[in-house]
Amino acid sequence: MSSSPYKRVLLKVSGETFCRRGESGIAMDQVGVLADQIKDVANAGCELAVVTGGGNILRGKQFSEVSASINPPTAHYMGMLATVINGLALRDALENVGVHVRLQSAIPMANVCEPFIKGRCERHLEKGRVVILAAGTGSPFVTTDTAAALRAREIGADAVLKATKVDGIYSEDPLKNPHAQRYETISYKEVLDKGLQVMDATAIHHCMEGNIPIVVFDYQRAGNIARVVAGEPIGTRVGA
């Protein structure tokens, strides 16, 4: 990793990473694809933390909007628990391919995983272990994108890598407008001013305040995560 611009990165993976396109739940073959790419990054020497989403199982905000009998905070806690389920699946997939990994949760559950403790997380990273960070921030009404930005600031990550199923940030939805412009680089302020759906505004503000670049890229092409970590110009880079 001597030529990499990043020593430590935070990888944000959404819930859709854990299932097949158009489906929900967990498809372990898809989790295995992600695990293989993470293994390449870990073997190259980059310190890697992973924040998991949970939308393949349940999105707290959406669930509260369609379920009148569920209080919004309860729905958000349910969504946070969904990210822990994904974290468990990813942990076992990584162990299966020989990666040293730890799962930490912002909601304490001692029989399942470690609690998130900043110093302990950093020690794991320094020892070459991948750390999966689940349950968001442990508080309702906070997205996993914002959790990723906050954790990146806490652990001193050099970048936030957002793995998606598109190859970057576009001026419009490229599925609706084939002439939409894809950005190679864009500033935090432009993202906010244009209302581009990259990460929620709170997450963008945290990265901007911490001067942490965000790279949005298509993780589905084999080796792309390692290429981004190596500094190759893949996807869209959001910076100052």
PDB file of N, CA and C in Angstrom, residues 38 48-52 83 86-92 94 101-105 130-134:
ATOM      1  N   ILE A  38     -13.145  -7.196   0.045  1.00  0.00           N
ATOM      2  CA  ILE A  38     -12.601  -6.684   1.300  1.00  0.00           C
ATOM      3  C   ILE A  38     -11.310  -7.413   1.647  1.00  0.00           C
ATOM      4  N   LEU A  48      -9.138  -1.033   7.428  1.00  0.00           N
ATOM      5  CA  LEU A  48     -10.477  -0.914   6.861  1.00  0.00           C
ATOM      6  C   LEU A  48     -11.556  -1.135   7.911  1.00  0.00           C
ATOM      7  N   ALA A  49     -12.432  -0.136   8.059  1.00  0.00           N
ATOM      8  CA  ALA A  49     -13.655  -0.261   8.857  1.00  0.00           C
ATOM      9  C   ALA A  49     -14.832  -0.245   7.894  1.00  0.00           C
ATOM     10  N   VAL A  50     -15.862  -0.995   8.215  1.00  0.00           N
ATOM     11  CA  VAL A  50     -17.032  -1.119   7.341  1.00  0.00           C
ATOM     12  C   VAL A  50     -18.286  -0.782   8.131  1.00  0.00           C
ATOM     13  N   VAL A  51     -19.081   0.161   7.627  1.00  0.00           N
ATOM     14  CA  VAL A  51     -20.377   0.471   8.215  1.00  0.00           C
ATOM     15  C   VAL A  51     -21.458  -0.150   7.349  1.00  0.00           C
ATOM     16  N   THR A  52     -22.336  -0.922   7.970  1.00  0.00           N
ATOM     17  CA  THR A  52     -23.371  -1.641   7.229  1.00  0.00           C
ATOM     18  C   THR A  52     -24.713  -0.922   7.313  1.00  0.00           C
ATOM     19  N   THR A  83     -29.084  -3.803  10.710  1.00  0.00           N
ATOM     20  CA  THR A  83     -27.676  -3.628  10.306  1.00  0.00           C
ATOM     21  C   THR A  83     -26.767  -4.595  11.054  1.00  0.00           C
ATOM     22  N   ASN A  86     -26.932  -7.909   9.231  1.00  0.00           N
ATOM     23  CA  ASN A  86     -26.036  -7.856   8.065  1.00  0.00           C
ATOM     24  C   ASN A  86     -24.577  -7.950   8.496  1.00  0.00           C
ATOM     25  N   GLY A  87     -24.248  -7.296   9.603  1.00  0.00           N
ATOM     26  CA  GLY A  87     -22.880  -7.347  10.098  1.00  0.00           C
ATOM     27  C   GLY A  87     -22.455  -8.757  10.463  1.00  0.00           C
ATOM     28  N   LEU A  88     -23.358  -9.514  11.055  1.00  0.00           N
ATOM     29  CA  LEU A  88     -23.052 -10.908  11.391  1.00  0.00           C
ATOM     30  C   LEU A  88     -22.805 -11.729  10.134  1.00  0.00           C
ATOM     31  N   ALA A  89     -23.623 -11.510   9.113  1.00  0.00           N
ATOM     32  CA  ALA A  89     -23.447 -12.245   7.855  1.00  0.00           C
ATOM     33  C   ALA A  89     -22.106 -11.917   7.222  1.00  0.00           C
ATOM     34  N   LEU A  90     -21.753 -10.618   7.212  1.00  0.00           N
ATOM     35  CA  LEU A  90     -20.484 -10.207   6.615  1.00  0.00           C
ATOM     36  C   LEU A  90     -19.305 -10.718   7.441  1.00  0.00           C
ATOM     37  N   ARG A  91     -19.434 -10.697   8.757  1.00  0.00           N
ATOM     38  CA  ARG A  91     -18.347 -11.199   9.607  1.00  0.00           C
ATOM     39  C   ARG A  91     -18.030 -12.649   9.290  1.00  0.00           C
ATOM     40  N   ASP A  92     -19.069 -13.484   9.217  1.00  0.00           N
ATOM     41  CA  ASP A  92     -18.825 -14.907   8.952  1.00  0.00           C
ATOM     42  C   ASP A  92     -18.299 -15.131   7.539  1.00  0.00           C
ATOM     43  N   LEU A  94     -16.391 -13.089   5.890  1.00  0.00           N
ATOM     44  CA  LEU A  94     -14.979 -12.696   5.913  1.00  0.00           C
ATOM     45  C   LEU A  94     -14.128 -13.749   6.613  1.00  0.00           C
ATOM     46  N   VAL A 101     -11.358 -10.411  11.562  1.00  0.00           N
ATOM     47  CA  VAL A 101     -12.432  -9.423  11.575  1.00  0.00           C
ATOM     48  C   VAL A 101     -13.056  -9.338  12.960  1.00  0.00           C
ATOM     49  N   ARG A 102     -13.545  -8.162  13.294  1.00  0.00           N
ATOM     50  CA  ARG A 102     -14.305  -7.949  14.520  1.00  0.00           C
ATOM     51  C   ARG A 102     -15.591  -7.213  14.168  1.00  0.00           C
ATOM     52  N   LEU A 103     -16.670  -7.564  14.855  1.00  0.00           N
ATOM     53  CA  LEU A 103     -17.952  -6.885  14.695  1.00  0.00           C
ATOM     54  C   LEU A 103     -18.229  -6.087  15.953  1.00  0.00           C
ATOM     55  N   GLN A 104     -18.469  -4.792  15.790  1.00  0.00           N
ATOM     56  CA  GLN A 104     -18.805  -3.921  16.908  1.00  0.00           C
ATOM     57  C   GLN A 104     -20.162  -3.281  16.662  1.00  0.00           C
ATOM     58  N   SER A 105     -20.924  -3.124  17.726  1.00  0.00           N
ATOM     59  CA  SER A 105     -22.258  -2.545  17.622  1.00  0.00           C
ATOM     60  C   SER A 105     -22.383  -1.326  18.521  1.00  0.00           C
ATOM     61  N   VAL A 130     -10.105  -6.234  10.064  1.00  0.00           N
ATOM     62  CA  VAL A 130     -11.228  -5.470   9.535  1.00  0.00           C
ATOM     63  C   VAL A 130     -12.247  -5.320  10.657  1.00  0.00           C
ATOM     64  N   VAL A 131     -12.801  -4.125  10.818  1.00  0.00           N
ATOM     65  CA  VAL A 131     -13.803  -3.894  11.861  1.00  0.00           C
ATOM     66  C   VAL A 131     -15.123  -3.512  11.197  1.00  0.00           C
ATOM     67  N   ILE A 132     -16.156  -4.300  11.478  1.00  0.00           N
ATOM     68  CA  ILE A 132     -17.500  -3.998  10.984  1.00  0.00           C
ATOM     69  C   ILE A 132     -18.228  -3.224  12.072  1.00  0.00           C
ATOM     70  N   LEU A 133     -18.769  -2.071  11.720  1.00  0.00           N
ATOM     71  CA  LEU A 133     -19.450  -1.195  12.659  1.00  0.00           C
ATOM     72  C   LEU A 133     -20.939  -1.198  12.347  1.00  0.00           C
ATOM     73  N   ALA A 134     -21.727  -1.756  13.255  1.00  0.00           N
ATOM     74  CA  ALA A 134     -23.162  -1.925  13.031  1.00  0.00           C
ATOM     75  C   ALA A 134     -23.982  -1.118  14.020  1.00  0.00           C
TER      76      ALA A 134
END
